[in-house]
PDB file of C-alpha atoms in Angstrom:
ATOM      1  CA  UNK G  93      83.029  23.887 -92.207  1.00  0.00           C
ATOM      2  CA  UNK G  94      79.611  24.481 -93.696  1.00  0.00           C
ATOM      3  CA  UNK G  95      76.628  24.656 -91.440  1.00  0.00           C
ATOM      4  CA  UNK G  96      74.029  21.934 -91.483  1.00  0.00           C
ATOM      5  CA  UNK G  97      71.465  24.157 -93.162  1.00  0.00           C
ATOM      6  CA  UNK G  98      73.817  25.125 -95.968  1.00  0.00           C
ATOM      7  CA  UNK G  99      74.735  21.491 -96.578  1.00  0.00           C
ATOM      8  CA  UNK G 100      71.103  20.431 -96.711  1.00  0.00           C
ATOM      9  CA  UNK G 101      70.147  23.290 -99.021  1.00  0.00           C
ATOM     10  CA  UNK G 102      72.984  22.417-101.376  1.00  0.00           C
ATOM     11  CA  UNK G 103      72.083  18.753-101.534  1.00  0.00           C
ATOM     12  CA  UNK G 104      68.397  19.373-102.188  1.00  0.00           C
ATOM     13  CA  UNK G 105      69.139  21.168-105.451  1.00  0.00           C
ATOM     14  CA  UNK G 106      72.046  18.937-106.449  1.00  0.00           C
ATOM     15  CA  UNK G 107      71.694  16.957-109.641  1.00  0.00           C
ATOM     16  CA  UNK G 108      73.430  13.690-110.310  1.00  0.00           C
ATOM     17  CA  UNK G 109      76.260  13.496-112.828  1.00  0.00           C
ATOM     18  CA  UNK G 110      75.110  13.614-116.425  1.00  0.00           C
ATOM     19  CA  UNK G 111      77.335  10.794-117.660  1.00  0.00           C
ATOM     20  CA  UNK G 112      74.640   8.137-117.518  1.00  0.00           C
ATOM     21  CA  UNK G 113      71.840  10.528-118.432  1.00  0.00           C
ATOM     22  CA  UNK G 114      72.968  11.824-121.797  1.00  0.00           C
ATOM     23  CA  UNK G 115      71.210   9.911-124.541  1.00  0.00           C
ATOM     24  CA  UNK G 116      74.242  10.062-126.791  1.00  0.00           C
ATOM     25  CA  UNK G 117      76.405   8.505-124.093  1.00  0.00           C
ATOM     26  CA  UNK G 118      73.758   6.270-122.546  1.00  0.00           C
ATOM     27  CA  UNK G 119      74.913   2.684-121.970  1.00  0.00           C
ATOM     28  CA  UNK G 120      72.995  -0.124-123.642  1.00  0.00           C
ATOM     29  CA  UNK G 121      70.826  -1.513-120.871  1.00  0.00           C
ATOM     30  CA  UNK G 122      68.949  -4.777-120.340  1.00  0.00           C
ATOM     31  CA  UNK G 123      66.407  -5.431-117.598  1.00  0.00           C
ATOM     32  CA  UNK G 124      66.362  -9.145-116.879  1.00  0.00           C
ATOM     33  CA  UNK G 125      64.101 -10.596-114.211  1.00  0.00           C
ATOM     34  CA  UNK G 126      62.411 -13.635-112.711  1.00  0.00           C
ATOM     35  CA  UNK G 127      58.985 -13.138-111.149  1.00  0.00           C
ATOM     36  CA  UNK G 128      56.537 -15.575-109.574  1.00  0.00           C
ATOM     37  CA  UNK G 129      53.675 -13.438-108.267  1.00  0.00           C
ATOM     38  CA  UNK G 130      54.102 -10.422-110.554  1.00  0.00           C
ATOM     39  CA  UNK G 131      55.714  -8.075-108.014  1.00  0.00           C
ATOM     40  CA  UNK G 132      59.221  -8.334-109.429  1.00  0.00           C
ATOM     41  CA  UNK G 133      57.774  -8.052-112.930  1.00  0.00           C
ATOM     42  CA  UNK G 134      56.129  -4.762-111.952  1.00  0.00           C
ATOM     43  CA  UNK G 135      59.460  -3.380-110.695  1.00  0.00           C
ATOM     44  CA  UNK G 136      61.230  -4.593-113.852  1.00  0.00           C
ATOM     45  CA  UNK G 137      58.687  -2.911-116.107  1.00  0.00           C
ATOM     46  CA  UNK G 138      58.918   0.329-114.123  1.00  0.00           C
ATOM     47  CA  UNK G 139      62.699   0.365-114.513  1.00  0.00           C
ATOM     48  CA  UNK G 140      62.594  -0.554-118.204  1.00  0.00           C
ATOM     49  CA  UNK G 141      59.961   2.085-118.967  1.00  0.00           C
ATOM     50  CA  UNK G 142      61.892   4.848-117.235  1.00  0.00           C
ATOM     51  CA  UNK G 143      65.146   3.885-118.950  1.00  0.00           C
ATOM     52  CA  UNK G 144      63.756   2.913-122.339  1.00  0.00           C
ATOM     53  CA  UNK G 145      65.660  -0.337-121.836  1.00  0.00           C
ATOM     54  CA  UNK G 146      65.208  -3.781-123.308  1.00  0.00           C
ATOM     55  CA  UNK G 147      63.465  -6.224-120.988  1.00  0.00           C
ATOM     56  CA  UNK G 148      63.246 -10.010-120.790  1.00  0.00           C
ATOM     57  CA  UNK G 149      61.772 -12.453-118.312  1.00  0.00           C
ATOM     58  CA  UNK G 150      63.586 -15.550-117.051  1.00  0.00           C
ATOM     59  CA  UNK G 151      61.136 -18.468-117.261  1.00  0.00           C
ATOM     60  CA  UNK G 152      61.379 -21.816-115.487  1.00  0.00           C
ATOM     61  CA  UNK G 153      60.986 -24.964-117.569  1.00  0.00           C
ATOM     62  CA  UNK G 154      58.983 -26.402-114.665  1.00  0.00           C
ATOM     63  CA  UNK G 155      57.310 -23.329-113.119  1.00  0.00           C
ATOM     64  CA  UNK G 156      56.950 -22.976-109.388  1.00  0.00           C
ATOM     65  CA  UNK G 157      53.484 -23.093-107.848  1.00  0.00           C
ATOM     66  CA  UNK G 158      52.148 -19.648-107.018  1.00  0.00           C
ATOM     67  CA  UNK G 159      50.760 -21.103-103.788  1.00  0.00           C
ATOM     68  CA  UNK G 160      53.165 -19.875-101.117  1.00  0.00           C
ATOM     69  CA  UNK G 161      53.394 -23.079 -99.076  1.00  0.00           C
ATOM     70  CA  UNK G 162      53.769 -25.287-102.157  1.00  0.00           C
ATOM     71  CA  UNK G 163      56.497 -23.043-103.543  1.00  0.00           C
ATOM     72  CA  UNK G 164      58.406 -22.984-100.247  1.00  0.00           C
ATOM     73  CA  UNK G 165      58.156 -26.753 -99.871  1.00  0.00           C
ATOM     74  CA  UNK G 166      59.525 -27.375-103.361  1.00  0.00           C
ATOM     75  CA  UNK G 167      62.302 -24.854-102.882  1.00  0.00           C
ATOM     76  CA  UNK G 168      63.293 -26.451 -99.551  1.00  0.00           C
ATOM     77  CA  UNK G 169      63.422 -29.883-101.166  1.00  0.00           C
ATOM     78  CA  UNK G 170      65.536 -28.610-104.048  1.00  0.00           C
ATOM     79  CA  UNK G 171      67.958 -26.920-101.666  1.00  0.00           C
ATOM     80  CA  UNK G 172      68.340 -30.109 -99.635  1.00  0.00           C
ATOM     81  CA  UNK G 173      68.942 -32.136-102.805  1.00  0.00           C
ATOM     82  CA  UNK G 174      71.236 -29.587-104.462  1.00  0.00           C
ATOM     83  CA  UNK G 175      68.829 -29.178-107.387  1.00  0.00           C
ATOM     84  CA  UNK G 176      68.732 -25.966-109.411  1.00  0.00           C
ATOM     85  CA  UNK G 177      65.689 -25.723-111.703  1.00  0.00           C
ATOM     86  CA  UNK G 178      66.187 -25.451-115.444  1.00  0.00           C
ATOM     87  CA  UNK G 179      65.213 -22.249-117.219  1.00  0.00           C
ATOM     88  CA  UNK G 180      64.267 -21.579-120.802  1.00  0.00           C
ATOM     89  CA  UNK G 181      67.030 -20.079-122.960  1.00  0.00           C
ATOM     90  CA  UNK G 182      67.383 -16.314-122.561  1.00  0.00           C
ATOM     91  CA  UNK G 183      67.176 -14.618-125.956  1.00  0.00           C
ATOM     92  CA  UNK G 184      69.096 -11.445-125.091  1.00  0.00           C
ATOM     93  CA  UNK G 185      72.699 -11.338-126.318  1.00  0.00           C
ATOM     94  CA  UNK G 186      74.677 -10.095-123.323  1.00  0.00           C
ATOM     95  CA  UNK G 187      77.543  -8.943-125.523  1.00  0.00           C
ATOM     96  CA  UNK G 188      75.261  -6.138-126.737  1.00  0.00           C
ATOM     97  CA  UNK G 189      74.720  -4.656-123.261  1.00  0.00           C
ATOM     98  CA  UNK G 190      76.850  -2.581-120.903  1.00  0.00           C
ATOM     99  CA  UNK G 191      74.476  -2.563-117.938  1.00  0.00           C
ATOM    100  CA  UNK G 192      72.220  -5.409-116.807  1.00  0.00           C
ATOM    101  CA  UNK G 193      69.517  -4.902-114.196  1.00  0.00           C
ATOM    102  CA  UNK G 194      68.800  -8.291-112.611  1.00  0.00           C
ATOM    103  CA  UNK G 195      65.562  -8.685-110.662  1.00  0.00           C
ATOM    104  CA  UNK G 196      64.260 -11.446-108.445  1.00  0.00           C
ATOM    105  CA  UNK G 197      62.122 -12.303-105.436  1.00  0.00           C
ATOM    106  CA  UNK G 198      64.117 -13.118-102.304  1.00  0.00           C
ATOM    107  CA  UNK G 199      63.704 -16.707-101.174  1.00  0.00           C
ATOM    108  CA  UNK G 200      65.542 -18.063 -98.141  1.00  0.00           C
ATOM    109  CA  UNK G 201      67.557 -14.867 -97.863  1.00  0.00           C
ATOM    110  CA  UNK G 202      68.874 -14.751-101.415  1.00  0.00           C
ATOM    111  CA  UNK G 203      67.841 -14.590-105.066  1.00  0.00           C
ATOM    112  CA  UNK G 204      65.318 -17.173-106.263  1.00  0.00           C
ATOM    113  CA  UNK G 205      66.785 -20.375-107.800  1.00  0.00           C
ATOM    114  CA  UNK G 206      66.024 -19.444-111.443  1.00  0.00           C
ATOM    115  CA  UNK G 207      68.486 -16.548-111.053  1.00  0.00           C
ATOM    116  CA  UNK G 208      71.043 -18.978-109.667  1.00  0.00           C
ATOM    117  CA  UNK G 209      70.620 -21.085-112.801  1.00  0.00           C
ATOM    118  CA  UNK G 210      71.047 -18.067-115.044  1.00  0.00           C
ATOM    119  CA  UNK G 211      74.245 -17.043-113.277  1.00  0.00           C
ATOM    120  CA  UNK G 212      75.634 -20.537-113.750  1.00  0.00           C
ATOM    121  CA  UNK G 213      74.946 -20.503-117.486  1.00  0.00           C
ATOM    122  CA  UNK G 214      75.993 -16.927-118.374  1.00  0.00           C
ATOM    123  CA  UNK G 215      79.268 -15.051-117.952  1.00  0.00           C
ATOM    124  CA  UNK G 216      78.660 -11.552-116.594  1.00  0.00           C
ATOM    125  CA  UNK G 217      82.337 -10.657-116.313  1.00  0.00           C
ATOM    126  CA  UNK G 218      82.993  -7.009-117.138  1.00  0.00           C
ATOM    127  CA  UNK G 219      79.311  -6.035-116.969  1.00  0.00           C
ATOM    128  CA  UNK G 220      77.767  -3.475-114.665  1.00  0.00           C
ATOM    129  CA  UNK G 221      75.088  -5.342-112.720  1.00  0.00           C
ATOM    130  CA  UNK G 222      72.266  -3.552-110.898  1.00  0.00           C
ATOM    131  CA  UNK G 223      70.290  -5.890-108.605  1.00  0.00           C
ATOM    132  CA  UNK G 224      66.673  -5.259-107.686  1.00  0.00           C
ATOM    133  CA  UNK G 225      64.353  -7.455-105.682  1.00  0.00           C
ATOM    134  CA  UNK G 226      61.054  -7.899-103.885  1.00  0.00           C
ATOM    135  CA  UNK G 227      60.696  -9.602-100.529  1.00  0.00           C
ATOM    136  CA  UNK G 228      58.491 -10.271 -97.540  1.00  0.00           C
ATOM    137  CA  UNK G 229      60.839  -8.913 -94.908  1.00  0.00           C
ATOM    138  CA  UNK G 230      64.268  -8.256 -96.437  1.00  0.00           C
ATOM    139  CA  UNK G 231      67.178  -9.820 -98.272  1.00  0.00           C
ATOM    140  CA  UNK G 232      68.598  -7.169-100.588  1.00  0.00           C
ATOM    141  CA  UNK G 233      71.953  -7.007 -98.809  1.00  0.00           C
ATOM    142  CA  UNK G 234      72.388 -10.772 -98.401  1.00  0.00           C
ATOM    143  CA  UNK G 235      71.415 -11.475-102.002  1.00  0.00           C
ATOM    144  CA  UNK G 236      73.848  -8.831-103.257  1.00  0.00           C
ATOM    145  CA  UNK G 237      76.608 -10.467-101.196  1.00  0.00           C
ATOM    146  CA  UNK G 238      75.803 -13.802-102.862  1.00  0.00           C
ATOM    147  CA  UNK G 239      75.728 -12.122-106.270  1.00  0.00           C
ATOM    148  CA  UNK G 240      79.176 -10.625-105.702  1.00  0.00           C
ATOM    149  CA  UNK G 241      80.525 -14.032-104.692  1.00  0.00           C
ATOM    150  CA  UNK G 242      79.017 -15.688-107.762  1.00  0.00           C
ATOM    151  CA  UNK G 243      80.147 -12.958-110.188  1.00  0.00           C
ATOM    152  CA  UNK G 244      83.533 -11.725-108.892  1.00  0.00           C
ATOM    153  CA  UNK G 245      84.512 -10.192-112.234  1.00  0.00           C
ATOM    154  CA  UNK G 246      81.336  -8.155-112.692  1.00  0.00           C
ATOM    155  CA  UNK G 247      80.816  -4.704-111.198  1.00  0.00           C
ATOM    156  CA  UNK G 248      77.886  -5.033-108.819  1.00  0.00           C
ATOM    157  CA  UNK G 249      76.290  -1.614-108.325  1.00  0.00           C
ATOM    158  CA  UNK G 250      73.994  -0.597-105.440  1.00  0.00           C
ATOM    159  CA  UNK G 251      70.623  -2.302-105.625  1.00  0.00           C
ATOM    160  CA  UNK G 252      66.967  -1.595-104.923  1.00  0.00           C
ATOM    161  CA  UNK G 253      64.594  -3.690-102.862  1.00  0.00           C
ATOM    162  CA  UNK G 254      60.958  -3.277-101.925  1.00  0.00           C
ATOM    163  CA  UNK G 255      58.726  -5.186 -99.534  1.00  0.00           C
ATOM    164  CA  UNK G 256      55.773  -6.834-101.266  1.00  0.00           C
ATOM    165  CA  UNK G 257      53.376  -5.013 -98.942  1.00  0.00           C
ATOM    166  CA  UNK G 258      54.752  -1.654-100.142  1.00  0.00           C
ATOM    167  CA  UNK G 259      54.372  -2.001-103.893  1.00  0.00           C
ATOM    168  CA  UNK G 260      52.315   1.187-104.060  1.00  0.00           C
ATOM    169  CA  UNK G 261      55.432   3.130-103.030  1.00  0.00           C
ATOM    170  CA  UNK G 262      57.603   1.393-105.631  1.00  0.00           C
ATOM    171  CA  UNK G 263      57.253   3.744-108.661  1.00  0.00           C
ATOM    172  CA  UNK G 264      58.468   6.811-106.760  1.00  0.00           C
ATOM    173  CA  UNK G 265      61.224   4.833-105.046  1.00  0.00           C
ATOM    174  CA  UNK G 266      62.416   3.444-108.375  1.00  0.00           C
ATOM    175  CA  UNK G 267      62.539   6.965-109.777  1.00  0.00           C
ATOM    176  CA  UNK G 268      64.689   8.137-106.860  1.00  0.00           C
ATOM    177  CA  UNK G 269      66.868   5.029-107.114  1.00  0.00           C
ATOM    178  CA  UNK G 270      67.547   5.637-110.811  1.00  0.00           C
ATOM    179  CA  UNK G 271      68.297   9.309-110.204  1.00  0.00           C
ATOM    180  CA  UNK G 272      70.664   8.409-107.368  1.00  0.00           C
ATOM    181  CA  UNK G 273      72.470   5.959-109.637  1.00  0.00           C
ATOM    182  CA  UNK G 274      72.833   8.534-112.400  1.00  0.00           C
ATOM    183  CA  UNK G 275      70.661   6.603-114.860  1.00  0.00           C
ATOM    184  CA  UNK G 276      68.098   9.381-115.267  1.00  0.00           C
ATOM    185  CA  UNK G 277      68.114  13.093-114.519  1.00  0.00           C
ATOM    186  CA  UNK G 278      66.291  14.634-111.607  1.00  0.00           C
ATOM    187  CA  UNK G 279      66.589  16.281-108.238  1.00  0.00           C
ATOM    188  CA  UNK G 280      67.855  14.045-105.494  1.00  0.00           C
ATOM    189  CA  UNK G 281      68.989  14.553-101.934  1.00  0.00           C
ATOM    190  CA  UNK G 282      71.721  11.996-101.175  1.00  0.00           C
ATOM    191  CA  UNK G 283      70.832  10.283 -97.912  1.00  0.00           C
ATOM    192  CA  UNK G 284      74.510  10.266 -96.965  1.00  0.00           C
ATOM    193  CA  UNK G 285      74.397  14.065 -97.084  1.00  0.00           C
ATOM    194  CA  UNK G 286      71.531  14.050 -94.584  1.00  0.00           C
ATOM    195  CA  UNK G 287      73.654  11.905 -92.274  1.00  0.00           C
ATOM    196  CA  UNK G 288      76.691  14.157 -92.688  1.00  0.00           C
ATOM    197  CA  UNK G 289      74.618  17.256 -91.997  1.00  0.00           C
ATOM    198  CA  UNK G 290      73.123  15.711 -88.864  1.00  0.00           C
ATOM    199  CA  UNK G 291      76.463  14.798 -87.271  1.00  0.00           C
ATOM    200  CA  UNK G 292      78.387  17.831 -88.526  1.00  0.00           C
ATOM    201  CA  UNK G 293      80.317  19.474 -85.708  1.00  0.00           C
ATOM    202  CA  UNK G 294      79.877  16.616 -83.230  1.00  0.00           C
ATOM    203  CA  UNK G 295      83.407  15.333 -82.475  1.00  0.00           C
ATOM    204  CA  UNK G 296      82.379  11.923 -81.143  1.00  0.00           C
ATOM    205  CA  UNK G 297      80.998  10.771 -84.513  1.00  0.00           C
ATOM    206  CA  UNK G 298      83.478  10.443 -87.358  1.00  0.00           C
ATOM    207  CA  UNK G 299      81.690   7.944 -89.593  1.00  0.00           C
ATOM    208  CA  UNK G 300      80.303   7.203 -93.030  1.00  0.00           C
ATOM    209  CA  UNK G 301      76.700   6.122 -93.660  1.00  0.00           C
ATOM    210  CA  UNK G 302      76.376   2.661 -95.196  1.00  0.00           C
ATOM    211  CA  UNK G 303      72.665   1.806 -95.153  1.00  0.00           C
ATOM    212  CA  UNK G 304      69.515   3.635 -94.143  1.00  0.00           C
ATOM    213  CA  UNK G 305      65.878   2.990 -93.336  1.00  0.00           C
ATOM    214  CA  UNK G 306      63.232   5.659 -92.903  1.00  0.00           C
ATOM    215  CA  UNK G 307      59.729   6.249 -91.640  1.00  0.00           C
ATOM    216  CA  UNK G 308      57.335   9.156 -91.912  1.00  0.00           C
ATOM    217  CA  UNK G 309      56.603  11.270 -88.837  1.00  0.00           C
ATOM    218  CA  UNK G 310      53.658  13.663 -88.391  1.00  0.00           C
ATOM    219  CA  UNK G 311      55.984  16.614 -89.010  1.00  0.00           C
ATOM    220  CA  UNK G 312      58.815  15.124 -91.049  1.00  0.00           C
ATOM    221  CA  UNK G 313      60.924  11.986 -91.477  1.00  0.00           C
ATOM    222  CA  UNK G 314      63.030   9.833 -89.174  1.00  0.00           C
ATOM    223  CA  UNK G 315      66.033   7.942 -90.554  1.00  0.00           C
ATOM    224  CA  UNK G 316      67.957   5.053 -89.042  1.00  0.00           C
ATOM    225  CA  UNK G 317      71.477   5.004 -90.475  1.00  0.00           C
ATOM    226  CA  UNK G 318      73.954   2.191 -90.134  1.00  0.00           C
ATOM    227  CA  UNK G 319      77.377   3.826 -90.262  1.00  0.00           C
ATOM    228  CA  UNK G 320      80.986   2.720 -90.100  1.00  0.00           C
ATOM    229  CA  UNK G 321      83.548   4.605 -88.056  1.00  0.00           C
ATOM    230  CA  UNK G 322      86.328   6.160 -90.158  1.00  0.00           C
ATOM    231  CA  UNK G 323      90.037   6.477 -89.347  1.00  0.00           C
ATOM    232  CA  UNK G 324      90.910   9.845 -87.836  1.00  0.00           C
ATOM    233  CA  UNK G 325      93.603  11.869 -89.562  1.00  0.00           C
ATOM    234  CA  UNK G 326      94.325  13.734 -86.351  1.00  0.00           C
ATOM    235  CA  UNK G 327      94.589  10.484 -84.383  1.00  0.00           C
ATOM    236  CA  UNK G 328      96.032   7.840 -86.750  1.00  0.00           C
ATOM    237  CA  UNK G 329      96.774   5.440 -83.915  1.00  0.00           C
ATOM    238  CA  UNK G 330      93.139   5.328 -82.820  1.00  0.00           C
ATOM    239  CA  UNK G 331      91.442   2.239 -84.322  1.00  0.00           C
ATOM    240  CA  UNK G 332      87.967   2.687 -85.836  1.00  0.00           C
ATOM    241  CA  UNK G 333      85.184   1.903 -83.375  1.00  0.00           C
ATOM    242  CA  UNK G 334      83.286  -0.243 -85.861  1.00  0.00           C
ATOM    243  CA  UNK G 335      79.640   0.016 -86.855  1.00  0.00           C
ATOM    244  CA  UNK G 336      77.020   2.162 -85.209  1.00  0.00           C
ATOM    245  CA  UNK G 337      73.370   3.050 -85.648  1.00  0.00           C
ATOM    246  CA  UNK G 338      72.404   6.707 -85.736  1.00  0.00           C
ATOM    247  CA  UNK G 339      68.841   8.004 -85.543  1.00  0.00           C
ATOM    248  CA  UNK G 340      68.308  11.237 -87.486  1.00  0.00           C
ATOM    249  CA  UNK G 341      65.182  13.391 -87.576  1.00  0.00           C
ATOM    250  CA  UNK G 342      64.384  15.872 -90.336  1.00  0.00           C
ATOM    251  CA  UNK G 343      61.423  18.019 -89.355  1.00  0.00           C
ATOM    252  CA  UNK G 344      59.595  19.783 -92.169  1.00  0.00           C
ATOM    253  CA  UNK G 345      61.620  22.804 -93.232  1.00  0.00           C
ATOM    254  CA  UNK G 346      64.344  22.123 -90.673  1.00  0.00           C
ATOM    255  CA  UNK G 347      67.944  20.912 -90.832  1.00  0.00           C
ATOM    256  CA  UNK G 348      68.608  17.248 -89.930  1.00  0.00           C
ATOM    257  CA  UNK G 349      69.616  16.451 -86.346  1.00  0.00           C
ATOM    258  CA  UNK G 350      70.678  13.149 -84.829  1.00  0.00           C
ATOM    259  CA  UNK G 351      68.682  12.038 -81.803  1.00  0.00           C
ATOM    260  CA  UNK G 352      70.448   8.878 -80.666  1.00  0.00           C
ATOM    261  CA  UNK G 353      73.526   6.761 -81.352  1.00  0.00           C
ATOM    262  CA  UNK G 354      73.761   3.017 -80.677  1.00  0.00           C
ATOM    263  CA  UNK G 355      77.232   1.490 -80.739  1.00  0.00           C
TER     264      UNK G 355
END
C-alpha cells in the first residue's frame, strides 16, 4: 500500500480526464440561472466565461422585492397558498444542449420558486444537470435532493454552492469545481484523496468521503469530512457502522493526518 506522502504527491500533479476538456469533444453547455441580488448571476457569469457557454437568466413575471424581509414574507405566503410564480419564457432550446448548469439562491432550504416553475414547464430528462447556488448558511445538499426528486430521469451531477458572505472566494472555487468535474483542464487535488491519505493504514476506519468543509490554519488547512463506512471484504458479515465525521489536518508541506473521528 502506498504511503501517505506518495499518495498526496501523486494527487497534487494529477489532471482530470480530458473527455470534457477537449474542444472537439466538448458538450454543448447552457448556464441557466435565477438571481435576485446579483450573487447567483455573478457565479453564473463566472461559469459561463470559463466554459465559453451560452447563458440565460430566468426572469419572474412579477419580480420579487430585493428587500430581504419583503421577499421572505411573499415567499412564505406563496408556499402556504401553493402558489408558484410565473416566469417569462426561456429562449434557449434545451434540445441543443447536453449539459445544463442551473443556478439559484437557496430559499427555505431549497431552490428559489422561479426554478421550481422552470422545472415544471421543461423536461430535463436525459440531460446532465449541474446545480450551483448561493445561500446565507447552506442548502446545496437539500436543494440537490429536491432537484433529483423533481427530475428523476436527468443525471444530476455534483454541485457548487457558496455563502453570500464569501463571494470574493467564488472565482477560484468555481475554477477548482470545474476542474474537478472535468469541464476544464487544470491541476486539482481530489479532496477524497486527502481523506484516503489521512486514514491510510489505520484499521478502524474503512470509509469513503462524501462531503467536506475546510478552514485555513496558520500553518495549513483543516478539513472536516463526512464519510460513510464501507463493507469489509475481509469481514463480509460485519455491517457498515454508518456515517462518521473525520477531522484532517494538512500542514504546509506535510502529508495529511486525521486528528479526530466522531461516530
